[in-house]
mmCIF file of N, CA and C in Angstrom:
data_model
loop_
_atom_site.group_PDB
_atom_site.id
_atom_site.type_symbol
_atom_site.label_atom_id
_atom_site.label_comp_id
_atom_site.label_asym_id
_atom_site.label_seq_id
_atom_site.Cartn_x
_atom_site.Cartn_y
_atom_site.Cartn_z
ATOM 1 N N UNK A 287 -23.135 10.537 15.575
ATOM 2 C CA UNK A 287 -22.542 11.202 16.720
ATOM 3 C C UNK A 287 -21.138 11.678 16.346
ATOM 4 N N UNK A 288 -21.077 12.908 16.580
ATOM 5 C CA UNK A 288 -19.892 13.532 16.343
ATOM 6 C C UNK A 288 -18.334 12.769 17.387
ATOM 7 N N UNK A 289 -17.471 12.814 16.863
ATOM 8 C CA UNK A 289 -16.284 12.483 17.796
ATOM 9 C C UNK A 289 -15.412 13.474 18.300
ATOM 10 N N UNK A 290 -15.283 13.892 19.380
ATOM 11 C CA UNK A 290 -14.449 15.218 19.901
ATOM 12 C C UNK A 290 -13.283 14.390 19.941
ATOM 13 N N UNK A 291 -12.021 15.172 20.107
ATOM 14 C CA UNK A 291 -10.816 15.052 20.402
ATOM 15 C C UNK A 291 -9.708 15.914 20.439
ATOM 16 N N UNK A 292 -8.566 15.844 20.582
ATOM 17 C CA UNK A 292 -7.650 16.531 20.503
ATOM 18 C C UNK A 292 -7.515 17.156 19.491
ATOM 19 N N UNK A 293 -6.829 18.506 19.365
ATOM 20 C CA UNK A 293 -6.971 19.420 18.033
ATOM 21 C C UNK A 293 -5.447 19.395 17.894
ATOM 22 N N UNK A 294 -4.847 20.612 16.636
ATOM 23 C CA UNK A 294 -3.663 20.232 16.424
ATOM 24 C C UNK A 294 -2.932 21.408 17.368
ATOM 25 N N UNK A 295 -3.941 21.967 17.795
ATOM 26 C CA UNK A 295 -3.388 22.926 18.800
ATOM 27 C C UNK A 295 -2.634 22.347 20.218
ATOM 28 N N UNK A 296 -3.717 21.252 20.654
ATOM 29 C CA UNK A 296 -3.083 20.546 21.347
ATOM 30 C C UNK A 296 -1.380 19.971 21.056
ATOM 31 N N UNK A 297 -1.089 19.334 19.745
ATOM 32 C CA UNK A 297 0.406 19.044 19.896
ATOM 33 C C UNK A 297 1.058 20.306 19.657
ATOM 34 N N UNK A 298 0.320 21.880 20.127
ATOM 35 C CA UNK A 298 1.666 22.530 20.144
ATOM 36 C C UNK A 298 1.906 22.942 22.063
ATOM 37 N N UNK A 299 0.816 22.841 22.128
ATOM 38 C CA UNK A 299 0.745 22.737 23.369
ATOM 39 C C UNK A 299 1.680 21.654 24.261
ATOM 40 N N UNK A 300 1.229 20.044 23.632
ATOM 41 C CA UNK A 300 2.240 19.222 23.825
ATOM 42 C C UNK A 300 3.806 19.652 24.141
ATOM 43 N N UNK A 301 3.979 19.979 22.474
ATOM 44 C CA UNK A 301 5.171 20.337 22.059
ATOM 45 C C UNK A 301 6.136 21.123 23.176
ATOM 46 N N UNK A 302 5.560 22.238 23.851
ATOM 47 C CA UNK A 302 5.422 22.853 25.186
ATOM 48 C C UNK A 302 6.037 22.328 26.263
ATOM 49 N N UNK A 303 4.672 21.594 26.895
ATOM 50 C CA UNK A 303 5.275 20.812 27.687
ATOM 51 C C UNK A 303 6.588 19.554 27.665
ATOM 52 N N UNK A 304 6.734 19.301 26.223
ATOM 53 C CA UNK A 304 7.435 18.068 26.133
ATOM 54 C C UNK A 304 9.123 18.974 25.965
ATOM 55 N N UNK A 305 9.233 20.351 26.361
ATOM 56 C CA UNK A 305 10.177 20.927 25.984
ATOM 57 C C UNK A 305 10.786 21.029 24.765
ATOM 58 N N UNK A 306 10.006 20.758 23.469
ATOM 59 C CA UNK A 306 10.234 20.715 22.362
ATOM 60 C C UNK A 306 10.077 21.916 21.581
ATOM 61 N N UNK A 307 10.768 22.458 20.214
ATOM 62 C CA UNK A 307 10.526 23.706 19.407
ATOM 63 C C UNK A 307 9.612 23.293 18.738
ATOM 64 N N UNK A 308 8.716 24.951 18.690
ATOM 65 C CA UNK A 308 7.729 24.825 17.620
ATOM 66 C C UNK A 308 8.082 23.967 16.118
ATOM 67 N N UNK A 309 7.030 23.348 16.326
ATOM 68 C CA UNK A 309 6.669 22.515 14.449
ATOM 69 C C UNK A 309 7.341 23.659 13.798
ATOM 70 N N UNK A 310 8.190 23.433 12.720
ATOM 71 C CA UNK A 310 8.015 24.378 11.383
ATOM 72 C C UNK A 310 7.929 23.256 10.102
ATOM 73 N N UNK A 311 8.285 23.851 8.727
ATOM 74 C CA UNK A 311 7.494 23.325 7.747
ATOM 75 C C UNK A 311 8.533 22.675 7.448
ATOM 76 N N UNK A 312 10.271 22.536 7.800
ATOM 77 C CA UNK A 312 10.741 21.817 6.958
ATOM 78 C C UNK A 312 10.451 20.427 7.766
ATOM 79 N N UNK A 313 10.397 19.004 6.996
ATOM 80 C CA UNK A 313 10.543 18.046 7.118
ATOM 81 C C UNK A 313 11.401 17.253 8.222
ATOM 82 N N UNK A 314 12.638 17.640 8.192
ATOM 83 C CA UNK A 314 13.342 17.487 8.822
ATOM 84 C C UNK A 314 13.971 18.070 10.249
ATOM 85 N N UNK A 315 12.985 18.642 10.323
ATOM 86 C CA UNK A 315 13.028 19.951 11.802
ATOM 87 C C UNK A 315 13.205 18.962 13.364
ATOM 88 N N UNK A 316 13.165 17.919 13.436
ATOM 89 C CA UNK A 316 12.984 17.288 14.658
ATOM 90 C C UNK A 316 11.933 16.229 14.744
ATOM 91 N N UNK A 317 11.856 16.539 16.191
ATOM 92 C CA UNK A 317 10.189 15.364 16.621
ATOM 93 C C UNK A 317 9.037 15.798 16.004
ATOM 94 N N UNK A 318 8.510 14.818 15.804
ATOM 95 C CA UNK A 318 7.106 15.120 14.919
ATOM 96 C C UNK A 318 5.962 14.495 16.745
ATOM 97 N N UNK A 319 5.422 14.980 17.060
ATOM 98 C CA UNK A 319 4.257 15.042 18.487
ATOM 99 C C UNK A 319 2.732 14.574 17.909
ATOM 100 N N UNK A 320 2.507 13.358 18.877
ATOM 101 C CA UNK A 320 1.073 12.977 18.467
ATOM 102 C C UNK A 320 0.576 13.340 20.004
ATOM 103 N N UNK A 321 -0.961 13.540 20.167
ATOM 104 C CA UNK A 321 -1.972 13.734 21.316
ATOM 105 C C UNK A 321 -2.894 12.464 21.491
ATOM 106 N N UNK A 322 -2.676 11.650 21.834
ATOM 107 C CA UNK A 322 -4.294 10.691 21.609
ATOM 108 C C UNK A 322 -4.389 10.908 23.297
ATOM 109 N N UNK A 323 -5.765 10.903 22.686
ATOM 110 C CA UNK A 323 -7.302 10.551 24.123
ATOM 111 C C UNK A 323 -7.752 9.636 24.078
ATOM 112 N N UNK A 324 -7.980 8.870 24.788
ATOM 113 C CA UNK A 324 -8.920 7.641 25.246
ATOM 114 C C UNK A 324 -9.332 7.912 26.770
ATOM 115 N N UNK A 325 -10.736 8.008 26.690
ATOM 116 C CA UNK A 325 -11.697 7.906 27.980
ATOM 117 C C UNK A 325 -10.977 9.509 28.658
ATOM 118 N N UNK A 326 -10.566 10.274 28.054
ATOM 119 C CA UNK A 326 -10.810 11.433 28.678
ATOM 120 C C UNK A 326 -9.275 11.626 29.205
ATOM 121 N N UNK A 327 -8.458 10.560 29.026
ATOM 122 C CA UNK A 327 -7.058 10.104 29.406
ATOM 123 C C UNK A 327 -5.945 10.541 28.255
ATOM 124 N N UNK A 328 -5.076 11.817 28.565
ATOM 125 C CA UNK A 328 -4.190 12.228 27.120
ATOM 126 C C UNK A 328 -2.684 11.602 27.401
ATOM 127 N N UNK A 329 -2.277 11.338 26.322
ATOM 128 C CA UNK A 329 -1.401 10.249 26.068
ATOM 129 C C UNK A 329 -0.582 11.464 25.203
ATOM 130 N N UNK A 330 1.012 11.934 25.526
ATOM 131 C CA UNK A 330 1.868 12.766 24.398
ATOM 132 C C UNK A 330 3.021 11.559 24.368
ATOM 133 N N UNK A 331 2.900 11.467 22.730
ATOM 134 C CA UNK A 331 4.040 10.511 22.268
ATOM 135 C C UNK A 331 4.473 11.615 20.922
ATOM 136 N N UNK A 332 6.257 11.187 21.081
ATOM 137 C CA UNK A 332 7.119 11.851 20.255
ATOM 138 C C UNK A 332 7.847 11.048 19.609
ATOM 139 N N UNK A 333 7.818 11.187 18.598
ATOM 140 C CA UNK A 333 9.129 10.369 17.557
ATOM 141 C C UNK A 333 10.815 10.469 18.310
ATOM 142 N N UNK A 334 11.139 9.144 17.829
ATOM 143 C CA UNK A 334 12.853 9.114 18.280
ATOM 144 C C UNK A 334 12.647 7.833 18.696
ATOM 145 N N UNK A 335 14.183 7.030 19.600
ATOM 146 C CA UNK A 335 14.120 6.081 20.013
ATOM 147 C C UNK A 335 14.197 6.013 21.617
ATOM 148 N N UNK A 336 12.624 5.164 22.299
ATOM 149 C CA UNK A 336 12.541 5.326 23.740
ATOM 150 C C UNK A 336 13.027 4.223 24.242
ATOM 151 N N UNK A 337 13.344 4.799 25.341
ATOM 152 C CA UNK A 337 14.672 4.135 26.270
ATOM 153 C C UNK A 337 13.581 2.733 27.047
ATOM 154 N N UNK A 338 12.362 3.187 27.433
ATOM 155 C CA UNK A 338 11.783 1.607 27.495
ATOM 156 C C UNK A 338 11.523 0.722 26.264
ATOM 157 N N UNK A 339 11.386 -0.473 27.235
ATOM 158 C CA UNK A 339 10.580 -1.566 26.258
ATOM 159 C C UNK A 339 9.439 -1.137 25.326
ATOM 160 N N UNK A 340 8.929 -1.630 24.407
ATOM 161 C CA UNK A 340 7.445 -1.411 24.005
ATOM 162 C C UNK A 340 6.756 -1.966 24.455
ATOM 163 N N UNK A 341 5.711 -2.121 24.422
ATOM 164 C CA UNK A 341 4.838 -3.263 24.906
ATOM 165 C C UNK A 341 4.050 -4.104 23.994
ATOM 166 N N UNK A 342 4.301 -3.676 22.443
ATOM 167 C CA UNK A 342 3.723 -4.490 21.367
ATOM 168 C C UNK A 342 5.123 -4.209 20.228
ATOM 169 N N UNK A 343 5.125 -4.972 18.974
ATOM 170 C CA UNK A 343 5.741 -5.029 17.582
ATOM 171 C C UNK A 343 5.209 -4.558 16.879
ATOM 172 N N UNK A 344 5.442 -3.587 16.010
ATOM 173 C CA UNK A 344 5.170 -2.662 15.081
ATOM 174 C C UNK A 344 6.622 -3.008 14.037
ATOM 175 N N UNK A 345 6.420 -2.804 12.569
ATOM 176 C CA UNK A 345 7.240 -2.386 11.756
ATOM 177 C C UNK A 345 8.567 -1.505 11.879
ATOM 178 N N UNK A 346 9.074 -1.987 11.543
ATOM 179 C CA UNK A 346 10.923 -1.136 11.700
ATOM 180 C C UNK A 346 10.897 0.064 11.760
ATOM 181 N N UNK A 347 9.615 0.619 10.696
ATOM 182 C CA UNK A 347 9.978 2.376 10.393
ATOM 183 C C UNK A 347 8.786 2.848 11.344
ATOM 184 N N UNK A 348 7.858 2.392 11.536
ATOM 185 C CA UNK A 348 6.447 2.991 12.404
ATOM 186 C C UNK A 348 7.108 3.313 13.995
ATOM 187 N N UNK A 349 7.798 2.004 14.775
ATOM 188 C CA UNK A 349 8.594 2.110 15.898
ATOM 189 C C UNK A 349 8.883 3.197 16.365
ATOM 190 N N UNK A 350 9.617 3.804 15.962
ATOM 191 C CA UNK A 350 10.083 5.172 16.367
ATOM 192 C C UNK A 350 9.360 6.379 16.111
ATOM 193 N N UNK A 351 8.294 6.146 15.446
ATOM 194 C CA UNK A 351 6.774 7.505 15.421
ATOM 195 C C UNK A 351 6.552 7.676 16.676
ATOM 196 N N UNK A 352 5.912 9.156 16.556
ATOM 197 C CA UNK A 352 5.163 9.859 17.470
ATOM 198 C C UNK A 352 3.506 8.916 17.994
ATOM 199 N N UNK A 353 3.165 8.199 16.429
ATOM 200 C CA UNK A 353 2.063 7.488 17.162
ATOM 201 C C UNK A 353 1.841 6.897 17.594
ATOM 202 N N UNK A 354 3.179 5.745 17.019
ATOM 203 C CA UNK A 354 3.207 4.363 17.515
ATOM 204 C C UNK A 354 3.574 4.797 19.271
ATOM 205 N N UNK A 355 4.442 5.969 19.498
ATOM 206 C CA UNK A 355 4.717 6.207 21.329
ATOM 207 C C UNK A 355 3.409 6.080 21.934
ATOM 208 N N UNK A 356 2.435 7.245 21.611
ATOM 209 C CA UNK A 356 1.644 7.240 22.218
ATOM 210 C C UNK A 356 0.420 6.349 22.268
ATOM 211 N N UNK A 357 0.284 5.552 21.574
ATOM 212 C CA UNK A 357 -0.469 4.478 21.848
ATOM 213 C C UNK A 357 0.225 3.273 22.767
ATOM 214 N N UNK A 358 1.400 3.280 22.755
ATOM 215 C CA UNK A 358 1.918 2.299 23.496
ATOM 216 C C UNK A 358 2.078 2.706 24.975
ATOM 217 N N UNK A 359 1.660 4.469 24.807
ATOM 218 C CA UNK A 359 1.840 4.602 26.661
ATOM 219 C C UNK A 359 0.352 4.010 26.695
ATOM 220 N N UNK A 360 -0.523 4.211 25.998
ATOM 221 C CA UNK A 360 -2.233 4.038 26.281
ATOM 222 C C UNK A 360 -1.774 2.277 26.303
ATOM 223 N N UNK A 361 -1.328 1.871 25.714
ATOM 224 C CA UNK A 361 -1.406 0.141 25.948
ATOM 225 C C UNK A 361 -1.106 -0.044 27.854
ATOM 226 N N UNK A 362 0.027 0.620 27.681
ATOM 227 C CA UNK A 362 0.915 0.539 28.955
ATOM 228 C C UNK A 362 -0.164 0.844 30.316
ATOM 229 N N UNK A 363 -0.655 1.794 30.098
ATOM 230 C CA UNK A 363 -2.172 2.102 30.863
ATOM 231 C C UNK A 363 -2.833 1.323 31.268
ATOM 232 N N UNK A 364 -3.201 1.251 29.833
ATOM 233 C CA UNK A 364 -4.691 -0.578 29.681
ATOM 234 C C UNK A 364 -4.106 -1.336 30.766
ATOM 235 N N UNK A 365 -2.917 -1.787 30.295
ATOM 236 C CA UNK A 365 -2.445 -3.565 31.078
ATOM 237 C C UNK A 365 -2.315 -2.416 32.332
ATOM 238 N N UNK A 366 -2.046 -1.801 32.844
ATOM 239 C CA UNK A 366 -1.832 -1.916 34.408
ATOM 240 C C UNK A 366 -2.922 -1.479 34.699
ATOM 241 N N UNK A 367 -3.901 -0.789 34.750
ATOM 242 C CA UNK A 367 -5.753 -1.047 34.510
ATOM 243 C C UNK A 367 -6.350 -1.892 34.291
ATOM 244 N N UNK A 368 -5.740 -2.885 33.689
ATOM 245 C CA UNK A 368 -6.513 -3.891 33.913
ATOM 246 C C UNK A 368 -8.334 -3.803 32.455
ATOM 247 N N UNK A 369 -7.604 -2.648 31.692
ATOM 248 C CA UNK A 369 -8.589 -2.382 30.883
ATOM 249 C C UNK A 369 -8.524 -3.454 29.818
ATOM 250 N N UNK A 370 -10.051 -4.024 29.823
ATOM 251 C CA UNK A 370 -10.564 -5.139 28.375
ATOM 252 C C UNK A 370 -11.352 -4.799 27.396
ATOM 253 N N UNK A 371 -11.927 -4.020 27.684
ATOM 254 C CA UNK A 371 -12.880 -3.425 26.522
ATOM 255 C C UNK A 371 -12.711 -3.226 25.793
ATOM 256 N N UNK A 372 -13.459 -3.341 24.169
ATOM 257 C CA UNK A 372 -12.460 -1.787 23.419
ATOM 258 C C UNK A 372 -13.066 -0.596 23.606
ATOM 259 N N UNK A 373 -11.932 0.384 23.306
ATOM 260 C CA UNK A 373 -11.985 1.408 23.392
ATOM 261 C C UNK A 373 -11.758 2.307 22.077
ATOM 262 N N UNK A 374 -12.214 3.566 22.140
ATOM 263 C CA UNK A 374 -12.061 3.926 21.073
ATOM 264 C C UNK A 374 -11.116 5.426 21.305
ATOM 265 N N UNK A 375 -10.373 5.640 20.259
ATOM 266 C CA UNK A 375 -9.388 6.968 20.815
ATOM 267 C C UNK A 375 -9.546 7.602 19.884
ATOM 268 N N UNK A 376 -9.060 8.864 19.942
ATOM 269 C CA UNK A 376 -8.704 10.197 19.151
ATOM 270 C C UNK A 376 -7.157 11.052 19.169
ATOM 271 N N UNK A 377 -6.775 11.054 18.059
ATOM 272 C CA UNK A 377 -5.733 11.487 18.431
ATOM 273 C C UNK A 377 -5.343 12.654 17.062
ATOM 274 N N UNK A 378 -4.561 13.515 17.562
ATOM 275 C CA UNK A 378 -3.907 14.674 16.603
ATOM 276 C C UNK A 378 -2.695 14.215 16.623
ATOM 277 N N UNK A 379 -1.897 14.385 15.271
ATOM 278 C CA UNK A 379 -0.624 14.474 15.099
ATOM 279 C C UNK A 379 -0.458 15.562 13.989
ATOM 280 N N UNK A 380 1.615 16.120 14.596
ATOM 281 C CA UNK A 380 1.173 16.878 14.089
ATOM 282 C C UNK A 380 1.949 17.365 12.455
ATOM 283 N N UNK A 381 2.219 16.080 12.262
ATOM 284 C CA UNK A 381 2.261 15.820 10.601
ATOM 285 C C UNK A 381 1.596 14.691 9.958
ATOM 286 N N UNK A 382 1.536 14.884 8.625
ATOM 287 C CA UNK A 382 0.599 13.856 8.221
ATOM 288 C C UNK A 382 1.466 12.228 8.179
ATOM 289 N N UNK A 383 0.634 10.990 8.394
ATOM 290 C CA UNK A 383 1.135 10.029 8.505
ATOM 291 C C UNK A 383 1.893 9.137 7.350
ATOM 292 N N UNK A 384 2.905 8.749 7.541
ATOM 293 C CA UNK A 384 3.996 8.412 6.490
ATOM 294 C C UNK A 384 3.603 7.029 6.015
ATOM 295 N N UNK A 385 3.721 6.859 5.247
ATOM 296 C CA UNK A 385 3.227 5.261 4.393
ATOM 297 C C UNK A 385 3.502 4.597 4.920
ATOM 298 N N UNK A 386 4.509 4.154 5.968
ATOM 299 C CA UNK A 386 4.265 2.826 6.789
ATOM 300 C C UNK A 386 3.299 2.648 7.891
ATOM 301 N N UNK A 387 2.833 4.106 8.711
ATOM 302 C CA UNK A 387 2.424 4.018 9.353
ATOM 303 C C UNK A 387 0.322 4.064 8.693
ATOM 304 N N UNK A 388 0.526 4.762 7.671
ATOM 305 C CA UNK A 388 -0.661 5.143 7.323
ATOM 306 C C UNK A 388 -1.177 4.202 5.760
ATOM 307 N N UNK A 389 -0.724 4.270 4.640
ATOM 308 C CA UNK A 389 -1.227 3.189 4.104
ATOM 309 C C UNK A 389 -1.171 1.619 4.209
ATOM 310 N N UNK A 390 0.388 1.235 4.657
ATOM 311 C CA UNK A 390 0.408 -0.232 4.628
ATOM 312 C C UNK A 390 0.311 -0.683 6.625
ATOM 313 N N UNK A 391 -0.330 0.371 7.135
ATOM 314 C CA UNK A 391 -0.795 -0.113 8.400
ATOM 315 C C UNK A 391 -0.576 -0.729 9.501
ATOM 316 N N UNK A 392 0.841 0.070 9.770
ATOM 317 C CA UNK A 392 1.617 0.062 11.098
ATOM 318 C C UNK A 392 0.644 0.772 12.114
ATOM 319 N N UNK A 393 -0.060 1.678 11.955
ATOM 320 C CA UNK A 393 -0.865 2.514 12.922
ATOM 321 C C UNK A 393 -2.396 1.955 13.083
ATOM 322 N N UNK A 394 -2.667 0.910 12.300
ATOM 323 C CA UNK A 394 -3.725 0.319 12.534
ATOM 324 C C UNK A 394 -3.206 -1.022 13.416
ATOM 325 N N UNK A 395 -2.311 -1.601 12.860
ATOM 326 C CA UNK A 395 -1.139 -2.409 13.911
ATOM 327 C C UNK A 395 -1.108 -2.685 15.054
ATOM 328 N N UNK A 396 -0.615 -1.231 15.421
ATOM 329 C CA UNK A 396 -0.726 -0.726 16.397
ATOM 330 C C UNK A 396 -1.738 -0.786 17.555
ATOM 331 N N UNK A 397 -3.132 -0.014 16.815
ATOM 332 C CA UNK A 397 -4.277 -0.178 17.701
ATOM 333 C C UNK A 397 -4.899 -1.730 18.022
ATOM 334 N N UNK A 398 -4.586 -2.282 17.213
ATOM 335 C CA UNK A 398 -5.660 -3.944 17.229
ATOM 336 C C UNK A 398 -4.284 -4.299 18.791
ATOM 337 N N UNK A 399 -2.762 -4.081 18.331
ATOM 338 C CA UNK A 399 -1.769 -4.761 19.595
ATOM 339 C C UNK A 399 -2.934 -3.814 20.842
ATOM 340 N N UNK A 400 -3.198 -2.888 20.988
ATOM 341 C CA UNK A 400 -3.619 -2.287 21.995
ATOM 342 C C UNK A 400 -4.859 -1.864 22.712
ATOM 343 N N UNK A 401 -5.319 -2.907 22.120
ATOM 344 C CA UNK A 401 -7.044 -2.803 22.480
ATOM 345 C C UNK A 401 -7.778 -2.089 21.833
ATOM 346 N N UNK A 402 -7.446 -1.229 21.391
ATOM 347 C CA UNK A 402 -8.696 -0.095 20.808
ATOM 348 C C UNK A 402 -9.178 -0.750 19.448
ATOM 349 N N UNK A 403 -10.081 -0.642 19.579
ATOM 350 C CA UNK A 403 -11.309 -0.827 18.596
ATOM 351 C C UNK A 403 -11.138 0.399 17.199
ATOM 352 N N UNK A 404 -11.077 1.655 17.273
ATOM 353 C CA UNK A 404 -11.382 2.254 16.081
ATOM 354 C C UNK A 404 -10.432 3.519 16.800
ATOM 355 N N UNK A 405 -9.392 4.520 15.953
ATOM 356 C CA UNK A 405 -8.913 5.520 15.954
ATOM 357 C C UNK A 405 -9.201 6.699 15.042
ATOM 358 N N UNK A 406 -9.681 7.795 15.585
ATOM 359 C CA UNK A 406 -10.418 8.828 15.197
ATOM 360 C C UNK A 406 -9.052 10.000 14.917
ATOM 361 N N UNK A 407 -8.185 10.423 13.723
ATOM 362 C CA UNK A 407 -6.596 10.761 13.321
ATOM 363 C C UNK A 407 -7.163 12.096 12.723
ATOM 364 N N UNK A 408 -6.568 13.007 13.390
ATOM 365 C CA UNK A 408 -6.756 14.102 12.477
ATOM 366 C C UNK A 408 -5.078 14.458 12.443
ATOM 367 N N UNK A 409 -4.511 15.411 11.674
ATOM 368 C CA UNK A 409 -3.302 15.920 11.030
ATOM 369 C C UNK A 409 -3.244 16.840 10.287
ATOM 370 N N UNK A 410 -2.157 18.066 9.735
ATOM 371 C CA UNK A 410 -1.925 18.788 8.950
ATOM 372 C C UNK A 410 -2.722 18.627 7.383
ATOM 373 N N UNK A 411 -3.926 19.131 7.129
ATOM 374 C CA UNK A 411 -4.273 18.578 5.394
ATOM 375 C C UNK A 411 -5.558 17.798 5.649
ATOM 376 N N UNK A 412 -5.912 16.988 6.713
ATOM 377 C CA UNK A 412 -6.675 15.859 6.357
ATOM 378 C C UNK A 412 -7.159 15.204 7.902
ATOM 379 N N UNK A 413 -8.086 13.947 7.640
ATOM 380 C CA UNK A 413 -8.174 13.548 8.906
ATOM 381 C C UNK A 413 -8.648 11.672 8.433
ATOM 382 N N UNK A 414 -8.345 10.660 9.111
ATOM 383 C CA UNK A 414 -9.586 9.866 8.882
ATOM 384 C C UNK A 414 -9.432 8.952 10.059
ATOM 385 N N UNK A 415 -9.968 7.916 9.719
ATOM 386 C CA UNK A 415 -10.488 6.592 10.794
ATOM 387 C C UNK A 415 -10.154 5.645 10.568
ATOM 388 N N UNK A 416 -9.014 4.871 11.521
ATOM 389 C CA UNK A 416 -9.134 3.835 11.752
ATOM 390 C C UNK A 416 -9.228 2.816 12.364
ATOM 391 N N UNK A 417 -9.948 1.331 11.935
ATOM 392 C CA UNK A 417 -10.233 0.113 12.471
ATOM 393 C C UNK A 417 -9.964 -0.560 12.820
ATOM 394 N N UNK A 418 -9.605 -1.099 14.096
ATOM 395 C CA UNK A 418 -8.979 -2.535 13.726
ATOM 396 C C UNK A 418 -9.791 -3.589 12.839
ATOM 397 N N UNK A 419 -8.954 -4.677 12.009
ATOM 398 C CA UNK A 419 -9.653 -5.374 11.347
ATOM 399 C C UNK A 419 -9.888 -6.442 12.389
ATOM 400 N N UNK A 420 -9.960 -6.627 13.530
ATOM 401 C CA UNK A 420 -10.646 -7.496 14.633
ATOM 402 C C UNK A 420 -12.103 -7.097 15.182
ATOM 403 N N UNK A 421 -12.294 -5.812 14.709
ATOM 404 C CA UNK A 421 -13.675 -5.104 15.024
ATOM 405 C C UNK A 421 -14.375 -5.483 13.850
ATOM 406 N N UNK A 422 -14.021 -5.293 12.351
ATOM 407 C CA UNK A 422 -14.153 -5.394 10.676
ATOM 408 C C UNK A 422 -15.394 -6.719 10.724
ATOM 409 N N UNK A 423 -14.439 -7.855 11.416
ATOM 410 C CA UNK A 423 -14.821 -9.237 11.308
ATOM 411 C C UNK A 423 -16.240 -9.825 11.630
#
């Protein structure tokens, strides 16, 4: 079964609404914008430092990502929903994910603090999936 989700069109769209300038290519241009969906529910998280609490611990450098935001509004969701299940999300961002968040697994971290079961990542170049290792087991 195929997995639909957010495209990268969506974080310019985001980008839009979040009153932010278009992506360009240098590195250093600003906020980097993630999209995740869960259950049909879109979640826009932006890099920087947010003025609430989190609602889970993530790594020093992942914290302030665009992904780690938007999964933590979807946490923030869950608990006042009252949601237990897992769930599974999709999300676009709209640069590719930086080694804390993507090889040594702040963004998998992330999802196990927040219920979801498996994250479906597409990005600039590439796309893949990940697990929590609480689903793995």
């Amino acid at each position: 079964m195929e997995q639909t989700g957010p495209s990268l069109q969506d974080c310019v769209e985001a980008r839009k609404q979040l009153g932010l300038r278009p992506r360009s290519i240098n590195p250093d241009d600003g906020y980097t914008v993630a999209v995740l969906v869960v259950n049909d529910t879109q979640f826009y998280g932006k890099s920087g430092r947010q003025k609430e609490l989190r609602s889970f611990r993530i790594n020093a450098i992942s914290r302030d990502h665009a992904e780690r935001d938007a999964v933590d509004q979807y946490n923030r969701h869950r608990l006042d929903a009252n949601v237990s299940d897992k769930q599974i999300g999709s999300m676009a961002v709209d640069r590719e994910p930086c080694d804390a968040c993507g090889k040594f697994g702040g963004l998998r971290r992330a999802i196990e603090q927040s219920g979801l079961a498996e994250l479906y990542l597409l990005y600039p170049g590439g796309s893949s999936i990940i697990k929590s290792a609480m689903e793995e087991t």
